[in-house]
């Protein structure tokens, strides 16, 4: 239909007015308006997702173009939310594309007053060393009665409740194997 | 209300939402009232020049065409600089819409501009007299609506003090235009040839003041802004300046060039003040919800209109629109 | 007189699309279902990339965006009202509630936004997409136009920011964006409509307070809703802008309100002043004639 | 109650609105008149911290007027159970139950048990209690019972006595709710319960964040069991959780006291074997009887081939817990330099946790801190811009904490499941790659584990075997080597190790090491090799239960205990409320949902002599996680602060407990620290009740909302909601500033004076409440003081959750002092209140 518009009715507005004397309707329509389409239609793909805010679990449709999220809106298929979203859910696209979002790793030395840059692999490596050291330093083999404890309380973890189930699983698995018991979550708070 | 009660989320006010205006303030800049003045002067001057030409008063004719040309020259810049997107000023001629005085006015201004440039040009340079002779009546004819369409432009908005004056405002602007054209010509023309200009200045000034008075009266309550704040001061100033100028010209304008010039200046200032008074009154009128809600609510109470809200049971076959 | 003809033609402007014309689409905003979540405000801005401007705390209940404008195309109003306080009042509410519920079984009773001692009204306002739209009539460039869906839209590729539409709108909806120079308002998501999608605000609204659809169908739905509420004793409910006979010949986006329109900041009897454009032109011409006469008199008048 | 659903769960609230449209009545019982109240039929304001008294009143009303659903109560609850002779009630002991030990400030719950039952294993601590653990019953039968419910020692009679004092008058005096309003609520609730109708309770953290939080919910459970509203459509107690996967973070926890699916963490024991563990923690009847199979399968999932019969399936590798290792206890150890390193992932304790100052001071004692988030949050920058920097209590030059801030991937940048508030696991598909250095938690922890294993590869230390033997070879995808989330979900689902097939239901799990499952409740989520959580069949193409959208644990059941939706004979209680019923032809349970019951167990089933596990429960016992299959009106086990709810005042209250000399919950956890002072009860220095809450426009600690312009502009500043009366008392000016003071600190907020907050008449005098939304901090587009800085650490002993929904405070007009002056200002109030100690 928009194609048809391009072929016809593209004479200057003033001439198009001959068929729309008051110039309030079609004659005033610009070429851009005549060929307008929503960005959801020109997206490369849409994937179904779930809102990251509260626990209602509203369905979301995430539209992607050129490997960038261009729109997130309610998923009408969801029997939970029926396509609807609250203000936070409706702002999700702004959240994932937020200009304030941090994309680079930052490192602060003891007693330093500024951040420094640090690459991901080095950082992970440093953290691994610190975990091993803290663990060795604070390992509790048994309690005063000689009963086995087999744990460390030198490392603590506090997770938010926007982590995936699979992530929580892996975290609990790793830390339990490392003997760390102070593994906690927003669910406690 | 005790101060205590005031210090809280204001409890629902039957008249408005937290006292906020219903209408948006106009976004127009100070250029606009000056254009009202310049355009009006140009239009009326073209008429004066043409008439003077017919009357054979060639000095007055030449001077008046010059004034028209000056008024015309400053108009487009004033209008364009007021646009949010000046580079798109040509879109003003993208369409022709009878429902929009600004659209029609743009076409009038454009046509008047062409005609006046030719008319005045040939008058002043003596070139192409044929074309000039053809352009002069056209310019004069277009000059009249050019001077008054701006009143229609304001009247065609939701601003109560403007829309309420749709029958009277054009006469205020007509009088003002006449006065300003007359005043300008009086200043620019020698005593001998300036008699018609003086008559036009004096008559226009009196007409403008009279029309403004009638307008304020006919507006009733919604005319309040003309007596308050900036608009109030300007209205009083306009009246005083116009009357003083008219008096001075009438009394001594025939003998003293100085007095004529002074009188002309006073009237010019008076006309500008009048344009500003109307302009400011619109802002004040839009800013206070009482001017919007009050008359509408009254209409509904009086049964002249059913209003836009309807409870259950009320018939939705309006008899109102027919009775208007 | 003449204005009748004109406004009739104004309505006809949708038909300038001939066979490509679509049924007139609009909103029915049922404020009795609004929970004031402001999803509509955010969803609108997100879809249309409307800029955010962070204000100060307003103290006007939970409203900090305050009104419709160039950067707010959906606006949720919050009105706090006092009601008879005390257990009696509250308890009664429920008793009556129960009785009325039986009276109109199936539909139940809504003591909407009705609490112990206070009533908290919430309402999502939007451009009315008037049948006779003053903004559209006065626009000199044709930037504002009526779409094939009967909605009123500004074309930002045409608008030159003359600002005429701003004081023309009887609702104070449309406004000029400072840094941009053009005017902006709700487009009823024209681009989405062209792909048969519903506007972002209606799509997001959690409680269906914002309903989108063919205007005729919405009007019938609203009529039934009003009747039901009346039966349930909700006599303060009223439709606003649902009738083609009002001053703008009917809203394309109308409302169900629980109090007088002005309480929500809406005009009780809005009029498209452009319906009087006939009178305006008469005035302009009369003025012009008078001017001509005046000049003639001044020039040809008898010499003293 | 205790929930502001319309504001905090707006999209879920669409169903409430719809129900209301169909005639349901919505009652909102909350200290503040909120957007939820505005949409309700009735708003009942009550004093924060008095909910148990209100619900106790409802229970009393039901019992006094015989409004209980008699058949349901007789058949499906433990009303008929006889409790031990030596049980003593709070009514006998002035606010204490029998078994109280003043030295340890804990209960020995032995005397709360069923008469005649074996109580060898009552000594389960709060860390260990998950309802049923430890109750040992012969064949799952009540040892002694009285069907007539007349025996003075039967639960029903004890209940009557216990709640008899919660009269409408007491409710009025204690909650500030007029008796007639209370009665209206009680009547409405009863009228809307029974065979034909059901009523539901909705709660959120307004109930949990108290020193008696668990008992709040217990009270509702008693009401719902008495009215027969459990396990039935339109009934239940709905916990509305506040985060996308907070339910999932509990089911497959990052919590110190449980392993996946609520398997308790082991404690140090003489005989630390899987056998003893299973015996101590698992009853022989009910769903928990299979604890050993569940645990063995978990161990097989984690240690794979390294887990063998001979090494007890590596059970010994699991670290032992011997006390409260929860978040707040850990922060206090941190303050004492006992914690070296801290991972904070997608959490913002500097703003979100109670006593924010203590949180921040504690982190300054760390050797290293790892913060992973999408935005730079206050927790990551405490060393340079926390309020303590301004007051001079901290300065970067003196903070030795090494800080790693790692940018995280958003949900659109990774595959995985969120478990919503109704136990529904919903898969969210990855839409795009995470930008720059942003990575998922899956990515970070997988590679962290990989590196640790590499570094420890040649370690001979026994302690390192646990991590070295761990199954940690997940396939990775894409340029960033992202571990495959579906593989992990399959591990969670579990396999039959002989056939290699994916487990279909937890009944298939074995204790001989022949099965693996990372979480027994989640078995079946990958049944038939299909990711059931990724099912997206449109709701409109299904029944109203929509069983083919996503997957819920256990066994895709949408309503738990749904056997109770049918009468003892297996017939629906009523046509209106039919949900699950016994199909005599097909000899199985059928209906709209999958049965939370053995599918082919007939209503008339009687367990054989030697029966154990689920087989030991009869065909008319719906609450299958309990060893007796009954709903517990009286909790003989599992709750550390009493078998029945009792009203105690909050830690900080302007009122005396009118019921007992015991002012507060005797078991509440307090921390006598300089950085954690408490406002004395009844203190005139802190005359107002303080409560914190959320707004629709923001999210929790603000990291996901203060960083977004579209949300920030809707609620730009922190404000406090106060009544016109309070404003008058303190000359607060609407729209101006107020300072709110506790012994912890003072913060400033804009003043919102509103009729929506009403002073309540409690114990003959008016009390004003102050409401504060807690979303603000120092960073983001909109900033403000952090409300949680006002609160103390006073915890519920069952779950170690802080009391931030009811405290006391003072309110003053104007802004707070700055810098050092703030400390002196607060010290002055401490002195006035007679609180010793100086903020460390």
PDB file of N, CA and C in Angstrom, chain B residues 64-137:
ATOM      1  N   UNK B  64       4.109  57.558   0.533  1.00  0.00           N
ATOM      2  CA  UNK B  64       3.329  56.424   1.069  1.00  0.00           C
ATOM      3  C   UNK B  64       3.815  55.107   0.491  1.00  0.00           C
ATOM      4  N   UNK B  65       4.136  55.121  -0.830  1.00  0.00           N
ATOM      5  CA  UNK B  65       4.695  53.879  -1.407  1.00  0.00           C
ATOM      6  C   UNK B  65       6.001  53.512  -0.711  1.00  0.00           C
ATOM      7  N   UNK B  66       6.806  54.534  -0.398  1.00  0.00           N
ATOM      8  CA  UNK B  66       8.070  54.243   0.293  1.00  0.00           C
ATOM      9  C   UNK B  66       7.780  53.587   1.643  1.00  0.00           C
ATOM     10  N   UNK B  67       6.833  54.194   2.359  1.00  0.00           N
ATOM     11  CA  UNK B  67       6.481  53.625   3.682  1.00  0.00           C
ATOM     12  C   UNK B  67       6.022  52.176   3.509  1.00  0.00           C
ATOM     13  N   UNK B  68       5.150  51.938   2.533  1.00  0.00           N
ATOM     14  CA  UNK B  68       4.663  50.576   2.284  1.00  0.00           C
ATOM     15  C   UNK B  68       5.834  49.647   2.027  1.00  0.00           C
ATOM     16  N   UNK B  69       6.786  50.116   1.240  1.00  0.00           N
ATOM     17  CA  UNK B  69       7.943  49.292   0.894  1.00  0.00           C
ATOM     18  C   UNK B  69       8.757  48.955   2.152  1.00  0.00           C
ATOM     19  N   UNK B  70       8.951  49.977   2.993  1.00  0.00           N
ATOM     20  CA  UNK B  70       9.709  49.754   4.237  1.00  0.00           C
ATOM     21  C   UNK B  70       8.961  48.732   5.111  1.00  0.00           C
ATOM     22  N   UNK B  71       7.668  48.983   5.299  1.00  0.00           N
ATOM     23  CA  UNK B  71       6.879  48.062   6.125  1.00  0.00           C
ATOM     24  C   UNK B  71       6.949  46.651   5.583  1.00  0.00           C
ATOM     25  N   UNK B  72       6.862  46.546   4.264  1.00  0.00           N
ATOM     26  CA  UNK B  72       6.918  45.231   3.633  1.00  0.00           C
ATOM     27  C   UNK B  72       8.289  44.585   3.854  1.00  0.00           C
ATOM     28  N   UNK B  73       9.334  45.398   3.687  1.00  0.00           N
ATOM     29  CA  UNK B  73      10.699  44.863   3.756  1.00  0.00           C
ATOM     30  C   UNK B  73      10.989  44.213   5.108  1.00  0.00           C
ATOM     31  N   UNK B  74      10.486  44.788   6.189  1.00  0.00           N
ATOM     32  CA  UNK B  74      10.826  44.247   7.516  1.00  0.00           C
ATOM     33  C   UNK B  74       9.938  43.062   7.902  1.00  0.00           C
ATOM     34  N   UNK B  75       8.806  42.905   7.202  1.00  0.00           N
ATOM     35  CA  UNK B  75       7.855  41.874   7.632  1.00  0.00           C
ATOM     36  C   UNK B  75       8.388  40.441   7.559  1.00  0.00           C
ATOM     37  N   UNK B  76       8.834  39.969   6.373  1.00  0.00           N
ATOM     38  CA  UNK B  76       9.308  38.571   6.315  1.00  0.00           C
ATOM     39  C   UNK B  76      10.393  38.244   7.352  1.00  0.00           C
ATOM     40  N   UNK B  77      11.417  39.095   7.493  1.00  0.00           N
ATOM     41  CA  UNK B  77      12.425  38.768   8.515  1.00  0.00           C
ATOM     42  C   UNK B  77      11.803  38.571   9.900  1.00  0.00           C
ATOM     43  N   UNK B  78      10.873  39.461  10.254  1.00  0.00           N
ATOM     44  CA  UNK B  78      10.227  39.339  11.566  1.00  0.00           C
ATOM     45  C   UNK B  78       9.522  37.991  11.681  1.00  0.00           C
ATOM     46  N   UNK B  79       8.790  37.619  10.640  1.00  0.00           N
ATOM     47  CA  UNK B  79       8.032  36.363  10.679  1.00  0.00           C
ATOM     48  C   UNK B  79       8.969  35.163  10.722  1.00  0.00           C
ATOM     49  N   UNK B  80       9.987  35.204   9.874  1.00  0.00           N
ATOM     50  CA  UNK B  80      10.867  34.033   9.760  1.00  0.00           C
ATOM     51  C   UNK B  80      11.639  33.800  11.055  1.00  0.00           C
ATOM     52  N   UNK B  81      12.102  34.892  11.673  1.00  0.00           N
ATOM     53  CA  UNK B  81      12.915  34.714  12.874  1.00  0.00           C
ATOM     54  C   UNK B  81      12.063  34.179  14.032  1.00  0.00           C
ATOM     55  N   UNK B  82      10.737  34.257  13.884  1.00  0.00           N
ATOM     56  CA  UNK B  82       9.872  33.733  14.954  1.00  0.00           C
ATOM     57  C   UNK B  82       9.670  32.228  14.810  1.00  0.00           C
ATOM     58  N   UNK B  83       9.995  31.677  13.639  1.00  0.00           N
ATOM     59  CA  UNK B  83       9.751  30.246  13.421  1.00  0.00           C
ATOM     60  C   UNK B  83      10.703  29.387  14.244  1.00  0.00           C
ATOM     61  N   UNK B  84      10.230  28.213  14.620  1.00  0.00           N
ATOM     62  CA  UNK B  84      11.106  27.268  15.307  1.00  0.00           C
ATOM     63  C   UNK B  84      12.125  26.687  14.345  1.00  0.00           C
ATOM     64  N   UNK B  85      11.742  26.592  13.090  1.00  0.00           N
ATOM     65  CA  UNK B  85      12.632  26.087  12.038  1.00  0.00           C
ATOM     66  C   UNK B  85      12.648  27.081  10.880  1.00  0.00           C
ATOM     67  N   UNK B  86      13.370  28.221  11.069  1.00  0.00           N
ATOM     68  CA  UNK B  86      13.344  29.293  10.056  1.00  0.00           C
ATOM     69  C   UNK B  86      13.670  28.784   8.650  1.00  0.00           C
ATOM     70  N   UNK B  87      14.595  27.797   8.578  1.00  0.00           N
ATOM     71  CA  UNK B  87      14.996  27.334   7.241  1.00  0.00           C
ATOM     72  C   UNK B  87      13.818  26.743   6.471  1.00  0.00           C
ATOM     73  N   UNK B  88      12.723  26.462   7.175  1.00  0.00           N
ATOM     74  CA  UNK B  88      11.569  25.862   6.499  1.00  0.00           C
ATOM     75  C   UNK B  88      10.463  26.884   6.225  1.00  0.00           C
ATOM     76  N   UNK B  89      10.840  28.217   6.191  1.00  0.00           N
ATOM     77  CA  UNK B  89       9.781  29.239   6.057  1.00  0.00           C
ATOM     78  C   UNK B  89       8.984  29.043   4.773  1.00  0.00           C
ATOM     79  N   UNK B  90       9.615  28.470   3.756  1.00  0.00           N
ATOM     80  CA  UNK B  90       8.901  28.316   2.483  1.00  0.00           C
ATOM     81  C   UNK B  90       7.713  27.360   2.600  1.00  0.00           C
ATOM     82  N   UNK B  91       7.757  26.468   3.629  1.00  0.00           N
ATOM     83  CA  UNK B  91       6.613  25.562   3.827  1.00  0.00           C
ATOM     84  C   UNK B  91       5.312  26.332   4.051  1.00  0.00           C
ATOM     85  N   UNK B  92       5.456  27.650   4.396  1.00  0.00           N
ATOM     86  CA  UNK B  92       4.262  28.465   4.592  1.00  0.00           C
ATOM     87  C   UNK B  92       3.423  28.485   3.309  1.00  0.00           C
ATOM     88  N   UNK B  93       4.090  28.273   2.179  1.00  0.00           N
ATOM     89  CA  UNK B  93       3.355  28.299   0.906  1.00  0.00           C
ATOM     90  C   UNK B  93       3.198  26.888   0.345  1.00  0.00           C
ATOM     91  N   UNK B  94       3.408  25.866   1.255  1.00  0.00           N
ATOM     92  CA  UNK B  94       3.270  24.480   0.800  1.00  0.00           C
ATOM     93  C   UNK B  94       1.832  24.184   0.414  1.00  0.00           C
ATOM     94  N   UNK B  95       0.900  24.814   1.158  1.00  0.00           N
ATOM     95  CA  UNK B  95      -0.516  24.588   0.874  1.00  0.00           C
ATOM     96  C   UNK B  95      -1.280  25.896   0.989  1.00  0.00           C
ATOM     97  N   UNK B  96      -2.550  25.842   0.617  1.00  0.00           N
ATOM     98  CA  UNK B  96      -3.420  27.003   0.815  1.00  0.00           C
ATOM     99  C   UNK B  96      -4.628  26.543   1.618  1.00  0.00           C
ATOM    100  N   UNK B  97      -4.722  27.005   2.878  1.00  0.00           N
ATOM    101  CA  UNK B  97      -5.777  26.507   3.761  1.00  0.00           C
ATOM    102  C   UNK B  97      -6.671  27.639   4.248  1.00  0.00           C
ATOM    103  N   UNK B  98      -7.925  27.600   3.783  1.00  0.00           N
ATOM    104  CA  UNK B  98      -8.875  28.666   4.166  1.00  0.00           C
ATOM    105  C   UNK B  98      -9.152  28.632   5.666  1.00  0.00           C
ATOM    106  N   UNK B  99      -8.926  27.464   6.271  1.00  0.00           N
ATOM    107  CA  UNK B  99      -9.216  27.373   7.703  1.00  0.00           C
ATOM    108  C   UNK B  99      -8.089  27.978   8.533  1.00  0.00           C
ATOM    109  N   UNK B 100      -7.012  28.408   7.871  1.00  0.00           N
ATOM    110  CA  UNK B 100      -5.873  28.946   8.601  1.00  0.00           C
ATOM    111  C   UNK B 100      -5.513  30.364   8.159  1.00  0.00           C
ATOM    112  N   UNK B 101      -5.951  31.372   8.904  1.00  0.00           N
ATOM    113  CA  UNK B 101      -5.591  32.746   8.559  1.00  0.00           C
ATOM    114  C   UNK B 101      -4.093  32.926   8.324  1.00  0.00           C
ATOM    115  N   UNK B 102      -3.281  32.109   9.022  1.00  0.00           N
ATOM    116  CA  UNK B 102      -1.839  32.265   8.814  1.00  0.00           C
ATOM    117  C   UNK B 102      -1.462  31.824   7.401  1.00  0.00           C
ATOM    118  N   UNK B 103      -2.128  30.758   6.930  1.00  0.00           N
ATOM    119  CA  UNK B 103      -1.848  30.280   5.579  1.00  0.00           C
ATOM    120  C   UNK B 103      -2.301  31.325   4.556  1.00  0.00           C
ATOM    121  N   UNK B 104      -3.543  31.715   4.672  1.00  0.00           N
ATOM    122  CA  UNK B 104      -4.080  32.716   3.736  1.00  0.00           C
ATOM    123  C   UNK B 104      -3.252  33.994   3.826  1.00  0.00           C
ATOM    124  N   UNK B 105      -2.947  34.387   5.067  1.00  0.00           N
ATOM    125  CA  UNK B 105      -2.164  35.602   5.272  1.00  0.00           C
ATOM    126  C   UNK B 105      -0.810  35.518   4.588  1.00  0.00           C
ATOM    127  N   UNK B 106      -0.189  34.335   4.645  1.00  0.00           N
ATOM    128  CA  UNK B 106       1.125  34.190   4.003  1.00  0.00           C
ATOM    129  C   UNK B 106       1.016  34.444   2.509  1.00  0.00           C
ATOM    130  N   UNK B 107      -0.056  33.883   1.922  1.00  0.00           N
ATOM    131  CA  UNK B 107      -0.267  34.119   0.482  1.00  0.00           C
ATOM    132  C   UNK B 107      -0.531  35.600   0.204  1.00  0.00           C
ATOM    133  N   UNK B 108      -1.356  36.221   1.042  1.00  0.00           N
ATOM    134  CA  UNK B 108      -1.636  37.655   0.858  1.00  0.00           C
ATOM    135  C   UNK B 108      -0.329  38.439   0.929  1.00  0.00           C
ATOM    136  N   UNK B 109       0.473  38.124   1.959  1.00  0.00           N
ATOM    137  CA  UNK B 109       1.732  38.852   2.134  1.00  0.00           C
ATOM    138  C   UNK B 109       2.634  38.662   0.914  1.00  0.00           C
ATOM    139  N   UNK B 110       2.676  37.411   0.446  1.00  0.00           N
ATOM    140  CA  UNK B 110       3.534  37.130  -0.707  1.00  0.00           C
ATOM    141  C   UNK B 110       3.075  37.948  -1.923  1.00  0.00           C
ATOM    142  N   UNK B 111       1.775  37.870  -2.207  1.00  0.00           N
ATOM    143  CA  UNK B 111       1.231  38.595  -3.368  1.00  0.00           C
ATOM    144  C   UNK B 111       1.417  40.099  -3.178  1.00  0.00           C
ATOM    145  N   UNK B 112       1.067  40.578  -1.996  1.00  0.00           N
ATOM    146  CA  UNK B 112       1.226  42.010  -1.701  1.00  0.00           C
ATOM    147  C   UNK B 112       2.685  42.416  -1.894  1.00  0.00           C
ATOM    148  N   UNK B 113       3.566  41.533  -1.437  1.00  0.00           N
ATOM    149  CA  UNK B 113       4.996  41.837  -1.567  1.00  0.00           C
ATOM    150  C   UNK B 113       5.377  42.051  -3.017  1.00  0.00           C
ATOM    151  N   UNK B 114       4.942  41.088  -3.840  1.00  0.00           N
ATOM    152  CA  UNK B 114       5.265  41.230  -5.264  1.00  0.00           C
ATOM    153  C   UNK B 114       4.702  42.523  -5.824  1.00  0.00           C
ATOM    154  N   UNK B 115       3.429  42.732  -5.645  1.00  0.00           N
ATOM    155  CA  UNK B 115       2.740  43.899  -6.225  1.00  0.00           C
ATOM    156  C   UNK B 115       3.356  45.198  -5.712  1.00  0.00           C
ATOM    157  N   UNK B 116       3.578  45.267  -4.420  1.00  0.00           N
ATOM    158  CA  UNK B 116       4.094  46.498  -3.826  1.00  0.00           C
ATOM    159  C   UNK B 116       5.510  46.793  -4.319  1.00  0.00           C
ATOM    160  N   UNK B 117       6.315  45.726  -4.417  1.00  0.00           N
ATOM    161  CA  UNK B 117       7.689  45.954  -4.911  1.00  0.00           C
ATOM    162  C   UNK B 117       7.636  46.577  -6.298  1.00  0.00           C
ATOM    163  N   UNK B 118       6.820  46.000  -7.181  1.00  0.00           N
ATOM    164  CA  UNK B 118       6.699  46.550  -8.545  1.00  0.00           C
ATOM    165  C   UNK B 118       6.137  47.973  -8.494  1.00  0.00           C
ATOM    166  N   UNK B 119       5.029  48.117  -7.764  1.00  0.00           N
ATOM    167  CA  UNK B 119       4.358  49.426  -7.708  1.00  0.00           C
ATOM    168  C   UNK B 119       5.312  50.494  -7.173  1.00  0.00           C
ATOM    169  N   UNK B 120       5.831  50.235  -6.003  1.00  0.00           N
ATOM    170  CA  UNK B 120       6.705  51.232  -5.385  1.00  0.00           C
ATOM    171  C   UNK B 120       7.958  51.424  -6.221  1.00  0.00           C
ATOM    172  N   UNK B 121       8.491  50.292  -6.709  1.00  0.00           N
ATOM    173  CA  UNK B 121       9.706  50.381  -7.524  1.00  0.00           C
ATOM    174  C   UNK B 121       9.515  51.316  -8.705  1.00  0.00           C
ATOM    175  N   UNK B 122       8.473  51.078  -9.442  1.00  0.00           N
ATOM    176  CA  UNK B 122       8.255  51.907 -10.648  1.00  0.00           C
ATOM    177  C   UNK B 122       7.945  53.336 -10.219  1.00  0.00           C
ATOM    178  N   UNK B 123       7.242  53.501  -9.124  1.00  0.00           N
ATOM    179  CA  UNK B 123       6.912  54.848  -8.652  1.00  0.00           C
ATOM    180  C   UNK B 123       8.195  55.623  -8.322  1.00  0.00           C
ATOM    181  N   UNK B 124       9.105  54.956  -7.655  1.00  0.00           N
ATOM    182  CA  UNK B 124      10.296  55.657  -7.169  1.00  0.00           C
ATOM    183  C   UNK B 124      11.350  55.802  -8.261  1.00  0.00           C
ATOM    184  N   UNK B 125      11.427  54.768  -9.144  1.00  0.00           N
ATOM    185  CA  UNK B 125      12.473  54.830 -10.178  1.00  0.00           C
ATOM    186  C   UNK B 125      11.959  55.389 -11.497  1.00  0.00           C
ATOM    187  N   UNK B 126      10.631  55.329 -11.650  1.00  0.00           N
ATOM    188  CA  UNK B 126      10.063  55.792 -12.911  1.00  0.00           C
ATOM    189  C   UNK B 126      10.151  54.758 -14.014  1.00  0.00           C
ATOM    190  N   UNK B 127      10.732  53.574 -13.745  1.00  0.00           N
ATOM    191  CA  UNK B 127      10.822  52.527 -14.767  1.00  0.00           C
ATOM    192  C   UNK B 127       9.505  51.767 -14.892  1.00  0.00           C
ATOM    193  N   UNK B 128       9.335  51.050 -15.961  1.00  0.00           N
ATOM    194  CA  UNK B 128       8.156  50.225 -16.224  1.00  0.00           C
ATOM    195  C   UNK B 128       6.863  50.846 -15.712  1.00  0.00           C
ATOM    196  N   UNK B 129       6.487  52.033 -16.125  1.00  0.00           N
ATOM    197  CA  UNK B 129       5.248  52.668 -15.596  1.00  0.00           C
ATOM    198  C   UNK B 129       4.017  51.807 -15.849  1.00  0.00           C
ATOM    199  N   UNK B 130       4.011  51.070 -16.957  1.00  0.00           N
ATOM    200  CA  UNK B 130       2.832  50.239 -17.255  1.00  0.00           C
ATOM    201  C   UNK B 130       2.651  49.186 -16.165  1.00  0.00           C
ATOM    202  N   UNK B 131       3.728  48.463 -15.909  1.00  0.00           N
ATOM    203  CA  UNK B 131       3.671  47.431 -14.867  1.00  0.00           C
ATOM    204  C   UNK B 131       3.270  48.069 -13.547  1.00  0.00           C
ATOM    205  N   UNK B 132       3.865  49.204 -13.258  1.00  0.00           N
ATOM    206  CA  UNK B 132       3.542  49.902 -12.009  1.00  0.00           C
ATOM    207  C   UNK B 132       2.066  50.195 -11.930  1.00  0.00           C
ATOM    208  N   UNK B 133       1.536  50.747 -13.028  1.00  0.00           N
ATOM    209  CA  UNK B 133       0.115  51.109 -13.025  1.00  0.00           C
ATOM    210  C   UNK B 133      -0.756  49.900 -12.777  1.00  0.00           C
ATOM    211  N   UNK B 134      -0.291  48.749 -13.274  1.00  0.00           N
ATOM    212  CA  UNK B 134      -1.048  47.514 -13.088  1.00  0.00           C
ATOM    213  C   UNK B 134      -0.936  47.029 -11.643  1.00  0.00           C
ATOM    214  N   UNK B 135       0.243  47.152 -11.078  1.00  0.00           N
ATOM    215  CA  UNK B 135       0.513  46.599  -9.735  1.00  0.00           C
ATOM    216  C   UNK B 135      -0.131  47.436  -8.646  1.00  0.00           C
ATOM    217  N   UNK B 136      -0.221  48.766  -8.864  1.00  0.00           N
ATOM    218  CA  UNK B 136      -0.684  49.647  -7.792  1.00  0.00           C
ATOM    219  C   UNK B 136      -2.046  49.246  -7.231  1.00  0.00           C
ATOM    220  N   UNK B 137      -3.085  49.105  -8.079  1.00  0.00           N
ATOM    221  CA  UNK B 137      -4.401  48.738  -7.496  1.00  0.00           C
ATOM    222  C   UNK B 137      -4.368  47.381  -6.803  1.00  0.00           C
TER     223      UNK B 137
END
